[in-house]
Short mmCIF file of C-alpha atoms in Angstrom, two decimals:
data_model
loop_
_atom_site.label_atom_id
_atom_site.label_comp_id
_atom_site.label_asym_id
_atom_site.label_seq_id
_atom_site.Cartn_x
_atom_site.Cartn_y
_atom_site.Cartn_z
CA UNK A 15 194.17 173.77 213.69
CA UNK A 16 194.38 175.77 216.91
CA UNK A 17 198.19 176.08 216.62
CA UNK A 18 197.85 177.95 213.33
CA UNK A 19 195.51 180.58 214.73
CA UNK A 20 196.96 184.06 214.91
CA UNK A 21 194.80 185.76 217.52
CA UNK A 22 196.41 189.14 216.89
CA UNK A 23 195.61 188.91 213.19
CA UNK A 24 192.01 187.92 213.90
CA UNK A 25 191.56 190.96 216.12
CA UNK A 26 193.29 193.34 213.72
CA UNK A 27 191.31 192.09 210.71
CA UNK A 28 188.08 191.85 212.72
CA UNK A 29 187.52 188.32 211.47
CA UNK A 30 184.94 187.10 213.97
CA UNK A 31 181.70 185.47 212.78
CA UNK A 32 178.66 186.96 214.52
CA UNK A 33 175.37 185.06 214.60
CA UNK A 34 171.94 186.59 215.26
CA UNK A 35 168.86 184.89 216.67
CA UNK A 36 165.43 186.54 216.74
CA UNK A 37 163.69 187.13 220.05
CA UNK A 38 159.96 187.07 219.42
CA UNK A 39 156.72 188.02 221.12
CA UNK A 40 153.74 185.89 220.16
CA UNK A 41 151.39 188.26 221.97
CA UNK A 42 152.64 191.17 219.84
CA UNK A 43 153.11 188.83 216.87
CA UNK A 44 156.45 190.39 216.08
CA UNK A 45 160.22 190.13 216.33
CA UNK A 46 161.18 192.39 219.24
CA UNK A 47 164.93 191.95 219.12
CA UNK A 48 168.01 189.93 218.24
CA UNK A 49 170.62 188.21 220.35
CA UNK A 50 174.13 188.51 218.95
CA UNK A 51 176.49 185.66 219.73
CA UNK A 52 179.98 184.95 218.47
CA UNK A 53 180.40 181.73 216.51
CA UNK A 54 184.18 182.13 216.36
CA UNK A 55 186.67 182.35 213.51
CA UNK A 56 186.12 180.76 210.11
CA UNK A 57 189.01 178.71 208.68
CA UNK A 58 188.08 177.41 205.24
CA UNK A 59 184.83 175.55 205.91
CA UNK A 60 185.47 175.05 209.61
CA UNK A 61 184.71 177.31 212.55
CA UNK A 62 187.13 177.70 215.44
CA UNK A 63 184.86 178.24 218.43
CA UNK A 64 184.83 181.39 220.52
CA UNK A 65 185.83 179.27 223.53
CA UNK A 66 189.01 178.19 221.74
CA UNK A 67 189.75 181.75 220.66
CA UNK A 68 189.29 183.02 224.21
CA UNK A 69 191.78 180.47 225.53
CA UNK A 70 194.38 181.61 223.01
CA UNK A 71 193.56 185.26 223.63
CA UNK A 72 194.10 184.71 227.35
CA UNK A 73 197.55 183.26 226.68
CA UNK A 74 198.46 186.41 224.75
CA UNK A 75 196.65 188.88 227.05
CA UNK A 76 194.15 189.78 224.31
CA UNK A 77 190.95 188.58 226.02
CA UNK A 78 189.57 192.09 226.47
CA UNK A 79 190.33 192.99 222.86
CA UNK A 80 188.63 189.86 221.53
CA UNK A 81 185.60 190.41 223.72
CA UNK A 82 185.44 194.05 222.63
CA UNK A 83 185.63 193.01 218.96
CA UNK A 84 182.60 190.74 219.40
CA UNK A 85 180.51 193.61 220.76
CA UNK A 86 181.78 196.04 218.16
CA UNK A 87 180.81 193.75 215.28
CA UNK A 88 177.45 192.95 216.89
CA UNK A 89 176.56 196.62 217.36
CA UNK A 90 177.79 197.55 213.90
CA UNK A 91 175.65 194.91 212.18
CA UNK A 92 172.65 195.70 214.36
CA UNK A 93 172.84 199.44 213.67
CA UNK A 94 171.50 199.00 210.13
CA UNK A 95 168.24 197.41 211.27
CA UNK A 96 168.03 199.86 214.19
CA UNK A 97 168.04 202.79 211.76
CA UNK A 98 164.85 201.35 210.22
CA UNK A 99 163.20 200.31 213.48
CA UNK A 100 163.89 202.33 216.62
CA UNK A 101 161.96 199.87 218.83
CA UNK A 102 164.09 196.81 218.07
CA UNK A 103 166.36 195.46 220.84
CA UNK A 104 169.92 194.13 220.70
CA UNK A 105 170.98 191.51 223.25
CA UNK A 106 174.74 191.34 223.70
CA UNK A 107 176.56 188.90 225.97
CA UNK A 108 178.64 190.21 228.85
CA UNK A 109 181.00 187.73 230.46
CA UNK A 110 180.80 188.07 234.24
CA UNK A 111 184.45 187.04 234.61
CA UNK A 112 185.83 190.12 232.83
CA UNK A 113 183.32 192.71 233.99
CA UNK A 114 185.89 194.12 236.41
CA UNK A 115 187.79 195.44 233.39
CA UNK A 116 184.82 197.56 232.31
CA UNK A 117 183.85 199.19 235.60
CA UNK A 118 183.98 202.94 235.19
CA UNK A 119 185.49 202.74 231.70
CA UNK A 120 182.28 203.57 229.85
CA UNK A 121 183.57 201.47 226.96
CA UNK A 122 180.18 199.96 226.11
CA UNK A 123 178.52 203.36 226.36
CA UNK A 124 181.11 204.79 223.96
CA UNK A 125 180.48 201.95 221.51
CA UNK A 126 176.72 202.45 221.55
CA UNK A 127 177.11 206.21 221.13
CA UNK A 128 179.48 205.76 218.20
CA UNK A 129 176.72 203.98 216.27
CA UNK A 130 174.05 206.40 217.53
CA UNK A 131 172.04 203.71 219.32
CA UNK A 132 169.71 204.51 222.19
CA UNK A 133 170.98 202.64 225.30
CA UNK A 134 167.37 201.68 226.00
CA UNK A 135 167.52 199.46 222.92
CA UNK A 136 170.49 197.50 224.24
CA UNK A 137 170.15 194.57 226.64
CA UNK A 138 173.30 193.54 228.49
CA UNK A 139 172.97 189.79 228.95
CA UNK A 140 175.06 188.55 231.87
CA UNK A 141 176.48 185.12 231.07
CA UNK A 142 178.70 182.64 232.91
CA UNK A 143 177.81 180.56 235.93
CA UNK A 144 180.47 181.66 238.41
CA UNK A 145 180.70 185.25 239.58
CA UNK A 146 183.76 185.84 241.72
CA UNK A 147 183.46 189.62 242.00
CA UNK A 148 179.87 190.24 243.10
CA UNK A 149 180.50 193.85 244.11
CA UNK A 150 182.14 194.56 240.77
CA UNK A 151 179.16 193.09 238.95
CA UNK A 152 176.78 195.25 240.99
CA UNK A 153 178.76 198.41 240.17
CA UNK A 154 178.83 197.51 236.48
CA UNK A 155 175.08 196.90 236.39
CA UNK A 156 174.22 200.04 238.34
CA UNK A 157 176.39 202.19 236.07
CA UNK A 158 174.89 200.93 232.82
CA UNK A 159 171.34 200.70 234.13
CA UNK A 160 171.57 204.37 235.13
CA UNK A 161 172.62 205.08 231.53
CA UNK A 162 169.42 203.44 230.27
CA UNK A 163 170.58 199.93 229.40
CA UNK A 164 168.43 196.90 230.20
CA UNK A 165 169.95 193.92 232.04
CA UNK A 166 169.18 190.25 231.41
CA UNK A 167 170.26 187.05 233.11
CA UNK A 168 170.78 184.03 230.87
CA UNK A 169 170.63 180.27 231.40
CA UNK A 170 168.35 180.41 234.43
CA UNK A 171 167.55 176.84 235.39
CA UNK A 172 170.74 175.37 233.95
CA UNK A 173 172.68 173.19 236.39
CA UNK A 174 172.76 174.49 239.95
CA UNK A 175 173.91 178.00 239.12
CA UNK A 176 172.44 181.41 238.40
CA UNK A 177 169.47 181.52 240.79
CA UNK A 178 171.67 183.26 243.36
CA UNK A 179 172.56 185.96 240.81
CA UNK A 180 168.93 187.09 240.60
CA UNK A 181 169.18 188.72 244.03
CA UNK A 182 172.07 191.03 243.19
CA UNK A 183 171.59 191.51 239.44
CA UNK A 184 167.89 192.44 239.82
CA UNK A 185 167.36 191.69 236.11
CA UNK A 186 164.85 193.34 233.82
CA UNK A 187 164.69 190.13 231.78
CA UNK A 188 165.24 186.50 232.73
CA UNK A 189 166.06 183.90 230.10
CA UNK A 190 165.02 180.40 231.11
CA UNK A 191 167.54 177.88 229.83
CA UNK A 192 167.07 175.41 227.02
CA UNK A 193 167.87 172.75 229.62
CA UNK A 194 164.36 173.44 230.94
CA UNK A 195 162.55 174.16 227.67
CA UNK A 196 163.87 171.12 225.77
CA UNK A 197 160.93 168.70 225.38
CA UNK A 198 159.01 170.72 227.96
CA UNK A 199 155.76 169.85 226.20
CA UNK A 200 156.32 166.23 227.27
CA UNK A 201 157.73 166.76 230.77
CA UNK A 202 155.43 167.71 233.64
CA UNK A 203 158.33 168.38 236.02
CA UNK A 204 159.95 170.83 233.61
CA UNK A 205 156.60 172.56 233.19
CA UNK A 206 156.30 173.04 236.94
CA UNK A 207 159.89 174.36 237.17
CA UNK A 208 159.19 176.77 234.32
CA UNK A 209 155.99 177.98 236.01
CA UNK A 210 157.86 178.51 239.28
CA UNK A 211 160.54 180.58 237.51
CA UNK A 212 157.83 182.59 235.73
CA UNK A 213 156.14 183.31 239.07
CA UNK A 214 159.47 184.35 240.57
CA UNK A 215 160.14 186.65 237.62
CA UNK A 216 156.72 188.28 237.81
CA UNK A 217 157.13 188.87 241.54
CA UNK A 218 160.39 190.77 240.98
CA UNK A 219 159.12 192.63 237.92
CA UNK A 220 161.18 190.81 235.28
CA UNK A 221 160.08 189.69 231.84
CA UNK A 222 160.63 186.06 230.83
CA UNK A 223 162.19 184.66 227.67
CA UNK A 224 161.83 180.95 226.98
CA UNK A 225 165.21 180.16 225.41
CA UNK A 226 166.40 177.22 223.33
CA UNK A 227 163.09 176.65 221.55
CA UNK A 228 163.46 174.18 218.68
CA UNK A 229 159.90 172.94 218.07
CA UNK A 230 156.43 174.40 217.77
CA UNK A 231 155.25 172.24 220.67
CA UNK A 232 157.92 173.66 222.99
CA UNK A 233 157.01 177.19 221.92
CA UNK A 234 153.28 176.68 222.51
CA UNK A 235 153.94 175.19 225.94
CA UNK A 236 156.22 177.95 227.26
CA UNK A 237 153.81 180.61 226.00
CA UNK A 238 150.97 178.90 227.82
CA UNK A 239 153.12 178.70 230.96
CA UNK A 240 153.71 182.45 230.96
CA UNK A 241 156.75 183.29 228.81
CA UNK A 242 156.63 186.87 227.53
CA UNK A 243 159.03 186.11 224.68
CA UNK A 244 160.52 183.07 222.99
CA UNK A 245 163.89 182.47 221.34
CA UNK A 246 165.61 179.57 219.64
CA UNK A 247 166.48 177.83 216.40
CA UNK A 248 162.77 177.39 215.67
CA UNK A 249 162.80 181.03 214.53
CA UNK A 250 166.05 180.70 212.60
CA UNK A 251 169.48 182.32 212.85
CA UNK A 252 171.66 184.29 210.48
CA UNK A 253 175.09 185.89 210.14
CA UNK A 254 173.38 189.05 208.87
CA UNK A 255 170.11 190.74 209.82
CA UNK A 256 168.68 190.88 206.31
CA UNK A 257 165.14 191.74 205.23
CA UNK A 258 164.67 188.12 204.19
CA UNK A 259 165.80 186.89 207.61
CA UNK A 260 163.49 189.29 209.45
CA UNK A 261 160.57 188.43 207.17
CA UNK A 262 161.07 184.70 207.72
CA UNK A 263 161.19 185.12 211.50
CA UNK A 264 158.15 187.40 211.39
CA UNK A 265 156.23 184.80 209.40
CA UNK A 266 157.22 182.09 211.89
CA UNK A 267 155.93 184.09 214.85
CA UNK A 268 152.65 184.99 213.11
CA UNK A 269 152.09 181.34 212.25
CA UNK A 270 152.87 180.45 215.85
CA UNK A 271 150.33 183.00 217.10
CA UNK A 272 147.70 181.43 214.85
CA UNK A 273 148.68 177.94 216.05
CA UNK A 274 148.53 179.13 219.66
CA UNK A 275 144.95 180.36 219.24
CA UNK A 276 143.95 177.00 217.76
CA UNK A 277 145.95 175.15 220.40
CA UNK A 278 144.12 176.92 223.23
CA UNK A 279 140.70 176.40 221.61
CA UNK A 280 141.44 172.69 221.17
CA UNK A 281 142.82 172.41 224.70
CA UNK A 282 139.79 174.08 226.26
CA UNK A 283 137.53 171.79 224.23
CA UNK A 284 139.49 168.72 225.35
CA UNK A 285 139.46 169.86 228.97
CA UNK A 286 135.69 170.38 228.82
CA UNK A 287 135.26 166.89 227.37
CA UNK A 288 137.57 165.40 230.00
CA UNK A 289 135.81 167.36 232.72
CA UNK A 290 132.40 166.03 231.68
CA UNK A 291 133.76 162.49 231.43
CA UNK A 292 135.18 162.50 234.95
CA UNK A 293 132.20 164.35 236.36
CA UNK A 294 130.03 161.53 235.04
CA UNK A 295 132.36 158.80 236.36
CA UNK A 296 132.62 160.41 239.81
CA UNK A 297 128.87 161.04 239.86
CA UNK A 298 128.22 157.36 239.15
CA UNK A 299 130.60 156.28 241.92
CA UNK A 300 128.94 158.61 244.43
CA UNK A 301 125.52 157.31 243.44
CA UNK A 302 126.60 153.68 243.83
CA UNK A 303 128.22 154.33 247.22
CA UNK A 304 125.12 156.11 248.48
CA UNK A 305 123.05 152.95 247.84
CA UNK A 306 125.16 150.47 249.80
CA UNK A 307 126.03 150.10 253.50
CA UNK A 308 129.38 151.34 254.81
CA UNK A 309 130.72 147.81 255.27
CA UNK A 310 130.51 147.29 251.49
CA UNK A 311 132.44 150.46 250.54
CA UNK A 312 135.75 148.59 250.31
CA UNK A 313 134.47 146.07 247.78
CA UNK A 314 132.91 148.80 245.67
CA UNK A 315 136.14 150.87 245.68
CA UNK A 316 138.13 147.80 244.64
CA UNK A 317 135.75 147.33 241.73
CA UNK A 318 136.11 151.01 240.79
CA UNK A 319 139.93 150.99 240.83
CA UNK A 320 140.02 147.89 238.62
CA UNK A 321 137.78 149.56 236.04
CA UNK A 322 139.49 152.98 236.04
CA UNK A 323 143.22 152.81 235.33
CA UNK A 324 143.52 156.60 235.50
CA UNK A 325 142.71 156.53 239.25
CA UNK A 326 145.90 156.17 241.33
CA UNK A 327 144.15 155.85 244.70
CA UNK A 328 140.61 155.90 246.03
CA UNK A 329 139.33 155.91 249.63
CA UNK A 330 136.48 157.21 251.79
CA UNK A 331 136.51 159.45 254.89
CA UNK A 332 133.80 160.02 257.46
CA UNK A 333 132.48 163.50 258.22
CA UNK A 334 135.30 164.05 260.77
CA UNK A 335 138.00 163.33 258.19
CA UNK A 336 138.87 159.86 259.48
CA UNK A 337 139.52 157.23 256.81
CA UNK A 338 136.95 154.42 257.04
CA UNK A 339 138.09 152.28 254.09
CA UNK A 340 141.38 150.92 252.87
CA UNK A 341 143.26 152.93 250.26
CA UNK A 342 142.66 151.08 247.02
CA UNK A 343 145.45 151.76 244.53
CA UNK A 344 146.56 150.70 241.07
CA UNK A 345 150.22 151.27 242.07
CA UNK A 346 151.12 147.73 243.07
CA UNK A 347 154.82 147.65 242.17
CA UNK A 348 156.41 150.43 244.20
CA UNK A 349 160.20 150.44 244.54
CA UNK A 350 161.28 149.12 247.94
CA UNK A 351 163.18 152.32 248.78
CA UNK A 352 160.07 154.37 247.99
CA UNK A 353 157.89 152.12 250.07
CA UNK A 354 159.81 153.14 253.20
CA UNK A 355 158.43 156.68 253.06
CA UNK A 356 155.53 156.44 250.62
CA UNK A 357 152.71 154.04 251.38
CA UNK A 358 148.91 154.20 251.17
CA UNK A 359 147.09 155.51 254.23
CA UNK A 360 145.39 152.83 256.31
CA UNK A 361 141.91 152.70 257.77
CA UNK A 362 141.71 155.06 260.76
CA UNK A 363 144.13 157.67 259.35
CA UNK A 364 143.17 161.25 260.23
CA UNK A 365 142.91 163.46 257.10
CA UNK A 366 141.25 166.43 258.82
CA UNK A 367 144.17 168.80 258.13
CA UNK A 368 144.50 167.82 254.48
CA UNK A 369 143.28 170.44 252.02
CA UNK A 370 140.94 168.04 250.25
CA UNK A 371 139.09 167.64 253.55
CA UNK A 372 139.65 170.97 255.29
CA UNK A 373 138.62 173.26 252.44
CA UNK A 374 135.81 171.00 251.30
CA UNK A 375 134.14 171.03 254.72
CA UNK A 376 134.98 174.52 255.96
CA UNK A 377 134.03 176.24 252.71
CA UNK A 378 130.78 174.26 252.48
CA UNK A 379 131.67 172.88 249.06
CA UNK A 380 130.31 169.78 247.36
CA UNK A 381 133.59 169.09 245.58
CA UNK A 382 137.20 170.25 245.99
CA UNK A 383 140.19 169.83 243.64
CA UNK A 384 143.71 170.26 245.00
CA UNK A 385 146.76 171.70 243.31
CA UNK A 386 149.33 169.08 242.26
CA UNK A 387 151.31 167.67 245.20
CA UNK A 388 153.43 164.62 246.02
CA UNK A 389 151.21 161.77 247.14
CA UNK A 390 152.28 160.08 250.37
CA UNK A 391 150.52 157.00 249.05
CA UNK A 392 152.58 156.52 245.88
CA UNK A 393 155.36 159.13 245.80
CA UNK A 394 153.94 160.40 242.50
CA UNK A 395 152.63 163.84 241.71
CA UNK A 396 148.88 163.78 242.06
CA UNK A 397 145.70 165.81 242.21
CA UNK A 398 143.03 164.82 244.72
CA UNK A 399 139.35 165.34 244.05
CA UNK A 400 137.12 165.09 247.11
CA UNK A 401 133.32 165.01 247.05
CA UNK A 402 130.63 164.70 249.72
CA UNK A 403 127.86 162.09 249.55
CA UNK A 404 125.23 160.69 251.91
CA UNK A 405 125.18 157.01 252.72
CA UNK A 406 122.28 154.64 253.35
CA UNK A 407 122.53 155.49 257.05
CA UNK A 408 122.04 159.19 256.16
CA UNK A 409 125.57 159.98 257.36
CA UNK A 410 127.84 162.23 255.31
CA UNK A 411 130.95 160.68 253.77
CA UNK A 412 133.74 162.03 251.61
CA UNK A 413 134.99 160.21 248.53
CA UNK A 414 138.65 160.96 247.69
CA UNK A 415 140.24 160.07 244.34
CA UNK A 416 143.88 160.69 243.40
CA UNK A 417 144.78 161.32 239.74
CA UNK A 418 148.03 161.86 237.92
CA UNK A 419 147.93 165.57 236.89
CA UNK A 420 148.94 164.61 233.33
CA UNK A 421 145.74 162.59 233.00
CA UNK A 422 143.19 165.14 234.12
CA UNK A 423 142.49 168.85 233.78
CA UNK A 424 139.74 170.45 235.85
#
């Protein structure tokens, strides 16, 4: 099929297929913009991808013309909806590899002016992993940012690329890749990565778009984790920005806002129930330990770990932070390679510099809950809850329990 493609004819007849995806804000309960991407060239019922077209265009020195045609068609189609809504944004892709051809040309500015768009409504989305001409990219961004355009970085979190670009692009918007958002509702590690990228974005003053959203559960999760906007097939896509298309996307985001309110109410209710459950369990353990001599702590902890599968590890410290029991754990089948660096602490281990001891004692608290961290006992992510109790001998002890963060919310 590729051999029959006449790239010159495609450019002359402006035969590219442009696809639009809504970018939505659940907080505002509205569609705030559209990303325009090029599907390629339609041949009968098949689509020749933009990647294939670019390869052929490169062979015939028409890459710039093909790229220009994509933006021209995107801006032209967007201009109709812009005339009805002056707050709507257009996201157009800018390939980092050909930016050098635009520096100082003002070609994008001329295009936007020709359709009477405000540059502030146009987001230049820098795509492509490898940037060979960093200085050229900086000049391009500075020129168009000074003209009022917004700048976005796409595919953050995909592969090993793009994080370095944040430092010299200084984006207004960061789009976190679908590689991170896919099944994020089920993946604790992806959630932590997303949160870290959100924190980074907030610290540099950039808004966050959770990209590649295909399910309601993914959307609810990224919103909870701090995304300002969400984008993906969940909200639909269309070759034209019609009233029907906008209305459908608007309905989807309003329904999502309603679902998010219910989701948060249900989550808070579940967390309160879980909190009360574990408070009761921990309270019972503390009460039982306070009624037996220190030499019997080990047997009691063994009994506790057998009856509570959600506990990964349990152990007791003295008031100086020295471990006085074994570490009782449900993790019996650790991989041999993990066991070389991760193993339960033994009796006599000094925990006095660990947060679950240090903050508990020095802040005069009765209970302390850590942030998630990698347990040296199991190699798993865990949360440690520490609580003070008095033993039969009237000495103060500290009970420490490790949980998987997916199993508990305090």
